[in-house]
Amino acid sequence: MMKLKPNQTRTYDGEGFKRRAACVCLRNETEDEVLLVSSSRHPDQWIVPGGGMEPDEEPCGAAVREVYEEAGVKGKLGRLLGIFEHNQDRKHRTYVYTLIVTETLEDWEDSVNIGRKRKWFKVDEAIRVLQSHRPVHAEYLHGLKDICGPIRSPACSPTNGNTPSSPLTDNSTPHYVVCSTQGSDLVNR
């Protein structure tokens, strides 16, 4: 199902969840620093870059596109941290991946159009920053520490020069972590 919004098309899955994707952008493989961006609606607050999927777009492609638009970075797509469901007033299902940043643009779409900023945070500091106004985004970061081994993301063809680093091989089946969150609002960015 699709629903038109003035500047985008919202897509929904068969269960009525809005289809979303995001990336936890990492400075390097040590996964101790993450890149957050300022909220478009509340510029003094930080968020994990992500947004709605376009029609016929794969989650991993949407995730790298959103990071490119919102954070102005390109990188190597990594594992799927989880599929996070938000069921409060609006139903969202967000696929969250890791992305090792390999290129940072000086000017990018959201910096020019809406004055969005970006900043590197240590993971624990980012969790504290997000916990008060974006608890579901803090949960994404908890996924960095909670996963015992890498979760492989399905093979895909992301856009904007981002490349998958963990394609599936032969008979591998991707493992998904479904996290359900209550009481947090993922839309009011």
PDB file of C-alpha atoms in Angstrom:
ATOM      1  CA  MET A   1       0.000   0.000   0.000  1.00  0.00           C
ATOM      2  CA  MET A   2       1.183   3.546  -0.754  1.00  0.00           C
ATOM      3  CA  LYS A   3       0.146   6.924   0.580  1.00  0.00           C
ATOM      4  CA  LEU A   4       1.235  10.176  -1.028  1.00  0.00           C
ATOM      5  CA  LYS A   5       2.726  12.944   1.091  1.00  0.00           C
ATOM      6  CA  PRO A   6       3.562  16.372  -0.404  1.00  0.00           C
ATOM      7  CA  ASN A   7       7.247  15.559  -1.026  1.00  0.00           C
ATOM      8  CA  GLN A   8       7.351  11.770  -0.792  1.00  0.00           C
ATOM      9  CA  THR A   9       5.424   8.537  -1.086  1.00  0.00           C
ATOM     10  CA  ARG A  10       4.888   6.583   2.110  1.00  0.00           C
ATOM     11  CA  THR A  11       4.860   2.823   1.717  1.00  0.00           C
ATOM     12  CA  TYR A  12       3.301   0.258   4.043  1.00  0.00           C
ATOM     13  CA  ASP A  13       3.756  -3.477   4.366  1.00  0.00           C
ATOM     14  CA  GLY A  14       0.934  -6.024   4.363  1.00  0.00           C
ATOM     15  CA  GLU A  15       0.402  -5.610   8.118  1.00  0.00           C
ATOM     16  CA  GLY A  16      -0.075  -1.839   7.861  1.00  0.00           C
ATOM     17  CA  PHE A  17       3.359  -0.842   9.165  1.00  0.00           C
ATOM     18  CA  LYS A  18       5.090   2.129   7.533  1.00  0.00           C
ATOM     19  CA  ARG A  19       8.246   0.786   5.860  1.00  0.00           C
ATOM     20  CA  ARG A  20      11.374   2.583   7.125  1.00  0.00           C
ATOM     21  CA  ALA A  21      15.139   2.060   7.053  1.00  0.00           C
ATOM     22  CA  ALA A  22      18.085   3.565   8.902  1.00  0.00           C
ATOM     23  CA  CYS A  23      21.827   3.149   9.396  1.00  0.00           C
ATOM     24  CA  VAL A  24      23.915   3.376  12.505  1.00  0.00           C
ATOM     25  CA  CYS A  25      26.887   5.147  10.914  1.00  0.00           C
ATOM     26  CA  LEU A  26      30.204   4.072  12.426  1.00  0.00           C
ATOM     27  CA  ARG A  27      33.567   5.821  12.180  1.00  0.00           C
ATOM     28  CA  ASN A  28      35.387   2.466  11.807  1.00  0.00           C
ATOM     29  CA  GLU A  29      35.206  -1.274  12.535  1.00  0.00           C
ATOM     30  CA  THR A  30      35.794  -0.799  16.268  1.00  0.00           C
ATOM     31  CA  GLU A  31      32.152   0.397  16.451  1.00  0.00           C
ATOM     32  CA  ASP A  32      32.865   2.805  19.309  1.00  0.00           C
ATOM     33  CA  GLU A  33      31.796   6.056  17.583  1.00  0.00           C
ATOM     34  CA  VAL A  34      28.515   6.782  15.811  1.00  0.00           C
ATOM     35  CA  LEU A  35      27.369   9.678  13.671  1.00  0.00           C
ATOM     36  CA  LEU A  36      24.117  11.369  14.653  1.00  0.00           C
ATOM     37  CA  VAL A  37      22.298  14.129  12.782  1.00  0.00           C
ATOM     38  CA  SER A  38      20.198  16.998  14.057  1.00  0.00           C
ATOM     39  CA  SER A  39      16.443  16.537  13.916  1.00  0.00           C
ATOM     40  CA  SER A  40      14.669  18.496  11.193  1.00  0.00           C
ATOM     41  CA  ARG A  41      11.831  19.426  13.576  1.00  0.00           C
ATOM     42  CA  HIS A  42      13.937  19.934  16.709  1.00  0.00           C
ATOM     43  CA  PRO A  43      17.425  21.132  15.590  1.00  0.00           C
ATOM     44  CA  ASP A  44      18.774  20.984  19.151  1.00  0.00           C
ATOM     45  CA  GLN A  45      18.128  17.213  19.325  1.00  0.00           C
ATOM     46  CA  TRP A  46      20.109  14.384  17.707  1.00  0.00           C
ATOM     47  CA  ILE A  47      18.751  11.346  15.827  1.00  0.00           C
ATOM     48  CA  VAL A  48      19.963   8.298  13.900  1.00  0.00           C
ATOM     49  CA  PRO A  49      19.605   9.035  10.157  1.00  0.00           C
ATOM     50  CA  GLY A  50      16.782   7.141   8.497  1.00  0.00           C
ATOM     51  CA  GLY A  51      13.389   7.477   6.880  1.00  0.00           C
ATOM     52  CA  GLY A  52      10.672   5.961   4.765  1.00  0.00           C
ATOM     53  CA  MET A  53      11.229   3.475   1.972  1.00  0.00           C
ATOM     54  CA  GLU A  54      10.166   4.352  -1.543  1.00  0.00           C
ATOM     55  CA  PRO A  55       7.957   2.007  -3.579  1.00  0.00           C
ATOM     56  CA  ASP A  56       9.863  -1.099  -4.750  1.00  0.00           C
ATOM     57  CA  GLU A  57      12.939  -0.073  -2.707  1.00  0.00           C
ATOM     58  CA  GLU A  58      14.797  -2.690  -0.693  1.00  0.00           C
ATOM     59  CA  PRO A  59      15.453  -1.871   2.993  1.00  0.00           C
ATOM     60  CA  CYS A  60      19.234  -1.757   2.574  1.00  0.00           C
ATOM     61  CA  GLY A  61      18.973   0.560  -0.440  1.00  0.00           C
ATOM     62  CA  ALA A  62      16.613   2.859   1.461  1.00  0.00           C
ATOM     63  CA  ALA A  63      18.974   2.906   4.447  1.00  0.00           C
ATOM     64  CA  VAL A  64      22.009   4.043   2.433  1.00  0.00           C
ATOM     65  CA  ARG A  65      19.906   6.580   0.506  1.00  0.00           C
ATOM     66  CA  GLU A  66      18.570   8.093   3.727  1.00  0.00           C
ATOM     67  CA  VAL A  67      22.088   8.309   5.219  1.00  0.00           C
ATOM     68  CA  TYR A  68      23.357   9.997   2.063  1.00  0.00           C
ATOM     69  CA  GLU A  69      20.496  12.549   2.121  1.00  0.00           C
ATOM     70  CA  GLU A  70      20.399  13.209   5.874  1.00  0.00           C
ATOM     71  CA  ALA A  71      24.042  12.804   6.956  1.00  0.00           C
ATOM     72  CA  GLY A  72      25.991  13.353   3.733  1.00  0.00           C
ATOM     73  CA  VAL A  73      28.065  10.208   4.102  1.00  0.00           C
ATOM     74  CA  LYS A  74      28.853   7.156   2.006  1.00  0.00           C
ATOM     75  CA  GLY A  75      30.251   3.923   3.251  1.00  0.00           C
ATOM     76  CA  LYS A  76      30.347   0.168   3.462  1.00  0.00           C
ATOM     77  CA  LEU A  77      26.996  -1.347   4.409  1.00  0.00           C
ATOM     78  CA  GLY A  78      27.299  -3.889   7.193  1.00  0.00           C
ATOM     79  CA  ARG A  79      25.024  -6.147   9.165  1.00  0.00           C
ATOM     80  CA  LEU A  80      21.357  -5.795   9.952  1.00  0.00           C
ATOM     81  CA  LEU A  81      21.097  -4.772  13.620  1.00  0.00           C
ATOM     82  CA  GLY A  82      17.403  -5.500  13.761  1.00  0.00           C
ATOM     83  CA  ILE A  83      13.912  -4.771  12.563  1.00  0.00           C
ATOM     84  CA  PHE A  84      12.411  -2.391  15.081  1.00  0.00           C
ATOM     85  CA  GLU A  85       8.658  -2.066  15.414  1.00  0.00           C
ATOM     86  CA  HIS A  86       7.010   0.994  16.878  1.00  0.00           C
ATOM     87  CA  ASN A  87       3.348   0.481  17.682  1.00  0.00           C
ATOM     88  CA  GLN A  88       2.226   3.527  19.667  1.00  0.00           C
ATOM     89  CA  ASP A  89       0.109   5.967  17.618  1.00  0.00           C
ATOM     90  CA  ARG A  90       1.730   5.198  14.288  1.00  0.00           C
ATOM     91  CA  LYS A  91       2.886   1.765  13.228  1.00  0.00           C
ATOM     92  CA  HIS A  92       6.461   1.715  11.904  1.00  0.00           C
ATOM     93  CA  ARG A  93       8.757  -1.140  10.996  1.00  0.00           C
ATOM     94  CA  THR A  94      12.356   0.071  10.656  1.00  0.00           C
ATOM     95  CA  TYR A  95      15.234  -1.997   9.251  1.00  0.00           C
ATOM     96  CA  VAL A  96      18.439  -0.802  10.906  1.00  0.00           C
ATOM     97  CA  TYR A  97      21.873  -1.581   9.445  1.00  0.00           C
ATOM     98  CA  THR A  98      25.431  -0.652  10.316  1.00  0.00           C
ATOM     99  CA  LEU A  99      27.431   1.441   7.877  1.00  0.00           C
ATOM    100  CA  ILE A 100      31.191   2.077   8.128  1.00  0.00           C
ATOM    101  CA  VAL A 101      31.681   5.639   6.869  1.00  0.00           C
ATOM    102  CA  THR A 102      34.308   5.901   4.117  1.00  0.00           C
ATOM    103  CA  GLU A 103      33.420   9.311   2.648  1.00  0.00           C
ATOM    104  CA  THR A 104      32.029  12.479   4.220  1.00  0.00           C
ATOM    105  CA  LEU A 105      30.601  15.157   1.950  1.00  0.00           C
ATOM    106  CA  GLU A 106      31.268  18.791   2.824  1.00  0.00           C
ATOM    107  CA  ASP A 107      27.778  19.871   1.710  1.00  0.00           C
ATOM    108  CA  TRP A 108      24.860  17.493   1.384  1.00  0.00           C
ATOM    109  CA  GLU A 109      21.142  17.671   0.596  1.00  0.00           C
ATOM    110  CA  ASP A 110      19.782  18.229   4.118  1.00  0.00           C
ATOM    111  CA  SER A 111      22.608  20.546   5.206  1.00  0.00           C
ATOM    112  CA  VAL A 112      21.841  22.848   2.293  1.00  0.00           C
ATOM    113  CA  ASN A 113      18.029  22.551   2.324  1.00  0.00           C
ATOM    114  CA  ILE A 114      17.238  22.543   6.054  1.00  0.00           C
ATOM    115  CA  GLY A 115      20.531  23.287   7.827  1.00  0.00           C
ATOM    116  CA  ARG A 116      20.908  19.770   9.251  1.00  0.00           C
ATOM    117  CA  LYS A 117      24.094  19.160  11.233  1.00  0.00           C
ATOM    118  CA  ARG A 118      25.999  15.980  12.075  1.00  0.00           C
ATOM    119  CA  LYS A 119      28.274  15.036  14.957  1.00  0.00           C
ATOM    120  CA  TRP A 120      30.326  12.018  16.072  1.00  0.00           C
ATOM    121  CA  PHE A 121      29.520  10.575  19.502  1.00  0.00           C
ATOM    122  CA  LYS A 122      30.970   7.751  21.578  1.00  0.00           C
ATOM    123  CA  VAL A 123      28.305   4.998  21.639  1.00  0.00           C
ATOM    124  CA  ASP A 124      27.506   5.362  25.357  1.00  0.00           C
ATOM    125  CA  GLU A 125      27.196   9.150  25.009  1.00  0.00           C
ATOM    126  CA  ALA A 126      24.946   8.773  21.945  1.00  0.00           C
ATOM    127  CA  ILE A 127      22.681   6.383  23.870  1.00  0.00           C
ATOM    128  CA  ARG A 128      22.368   8.961  26.681  1.00  0.00           C
ATOM    129  CA  VAL A 129      21.647  11.772  24.185  1.00  0.00           C
ATOM    130  CA  LEU A 130      18.958   9.735  22.405  1.00  0.00           C
ATOM    131  CA  GLN A 131      17.348   8.181  25.482  1.00  0.00           C
ATOM    132  CA  SER A 132      15.398  11.282  26.556  1.00  0.00           C
ATOM    133  CA  HIS A 133      13.711  12.142  23.249  1.00  0.00           C
ATOM    134  CA  ARG A 134      14.331   9.166  20.928  1.00  0.00           C
ATOM    135  CA  PRO A 135      14.409   6.000  23.030  1.00  0.00           C
ATOM    136  CA  VAL A 136      13.825   3.762  20.006  1.00  0.00           C
ATOM    137  CA  HIS A 137      16.945   5.241  18.368  1.00  0.00           C
ATOM    138  CA  ALA A 138      18.880   4.467  21.559  1.00  0.00           C
ATOM    139  CA  GLU A 139      17.671   0.874  21.160  1.00  0.00           C
ATOM    140  CA  TYR A 140      19.330   0.745  17.735  1.00  0.00           C
ATOM    141  CA  LEU A 141      22.652   1.502  19.427  1.00  0.00           C
ATOM    142  CA  HIS A 142      22.075  -1.096  22.133  1.00  0.00           C
ATOM    143  CA  GLY A 143      22.001  -3.523  19.188  1.00  0.00           C
ATOM    144  CA  LEU A 144      25.700  -2.848  18.614  1.00  0.00           C
ATOM    145  CA  LYS A 145      26.501  -4.337  22.008  1.00  0.00           C
ATOM    146  CA  ASP A 146      23.781  -6.994  22.227  1.00  0.00           C
ATOM    147  CA  ILE A 147      24.579  -9.017  19.124  1.00  0.00           C
ATOM    148  CA  CYS A 148      26.865 -11.962  19.771  1.00  0.00           C
ATOM    149  CA  GLY A 149      27.962 -12.363  16.183  1.00  0.00           C
ATOM    150  CA  PRO A 150      27.473 -10.477  12.979  1.00  0.00           C
ATOM    151  CA  ILE A 151      24.016 -10.664  11.489  1.00  0.00           C
ATOM    152  CA  ARG A 152      24.316 -10.775   7.762  1.00  0.00           C
ATOM    153  CA  SER A 153      22.117  -8.494   5.758  1.00  0.00           C
ATOM    154  CA  PRO A 154      20.452  -9.743   2.605  1.00  0.00           C
ATOM    155  CA  ALA A 155      22.397  -9.034  -0.554  1.00  0.00           C
ATOM    156  CA  CYS A 156      21.246  -5.847  -2.205  1.00  0.00           C
ATOM    157  CA  SER A 157      22.306  -3.147  -4.588  1.00  0.00           C
ATOM    158  CA  PRO A 158      22.477   0.045  -2.544  1.00  0.00           C
ATOM    159  CA  THR A 159      22.741   3.418  -4.230  1.00  0.00           C
ATOM    160  CA  ASN A 160      25.016   6.435  -3.816  1.00  0.00           C
ATOM    161  CA  GLY A 161      28.269   4.471  -3.906  1.00  0.00           C
ATOM    162  CA  ASN A 162      27.577   2.553  -0.708  1.00  0.00           C
ATOM    163  CA  THR A 163      28.489  -1.091  -0.944  1.00  0.00           C
ATOM    164  CA  PRO A 164      27.302  -4.095   1.029  1.00  0.00           C
ATOM    165  CA  SER A 165      30.061  -5.656   3.102  1.00  0.00           C
ATOM    166  CA  SER A 166      28.232  -8.817   4.130  1.00  0.00           C
ATOM    167  CA  PRO A 167      26.341 -10.356   1.246  1.00  0.00           C
ATOM    168  CA  LEU A 168      24.681 -13.689   1.792  1.00  0.00           C
ATOM    169  CA  THR A 169      26.357 -16.723   0.403  1.00  0.00           C
ATOM    170  CA  ASP A 170      24.863 -19.904  -0.997  1.00  0.00           C
ATOM    171  CA  ASN A 171      22.377 -21.433   1.440  1.00  0.00           C
ATOM    172  CA  SER A 172      22.735 -18.824   4.181  1.00  0.00           C
ATOM    173  CA  THR A 173      19.547 -17.471   5.643  1.00  0.00           C
ATOM    174  CA  PRO A 174      19.554 -13.981   7.120  1.00  0.00           C
ATOM    175  CA  HIS A 175      18.819 -13.755  10.819  1.00  0.00           C
ATOM    176  CA  TYR A 176      16.464 -10.977  11.859  1.00  0.00           C
ATOM    177  CA  VAL A 177      16.118  -9.456  15.257  1.00  0.00           C
ATOM    178  CA  VAL A 178      12.638  -8.034  15.729  1.00  0.00           C
ATOM    179  CA  CYS A 179      12.472  -5.440  18.464  1.00  0.00           C
ATOM    180  CA  SER A 180       9.136  -4.001  19.496  1.00  0.00           C
ATOM    181  CA  THR A 181       9.157  -0.610  21.155  1.00  0.00           C
ATOM    182  CA  GLN A 182       6.322   1.059  22.994  1.00  0.00           C
ATOM    183  CA  GLY A 183       5.842   4.694  23.896  1.00  0.00           C
ATOM    184  CA  SER A 184       8.420   6.267  21.611  1.00  0.00           C
ATOM    185  CA  ASP A 185       7.720   8.442  18.620  1.00  0.00           C
ATOM    186  CA  LEU A 186       9.866   7.779  15.580  1.00  0.00           C
ATOM    187  CA  VAL A 187       8.109  10.160  13.196  1.00  0.00           C
ATOM    188  CA  ASN A 188       8.385  13.626  14.725  1.00  0.00           C
ATOM    189  CA  ARG A 189      11.814  14.473  13.457  1.00  0.00           C
TER     190      ARG A 189
END
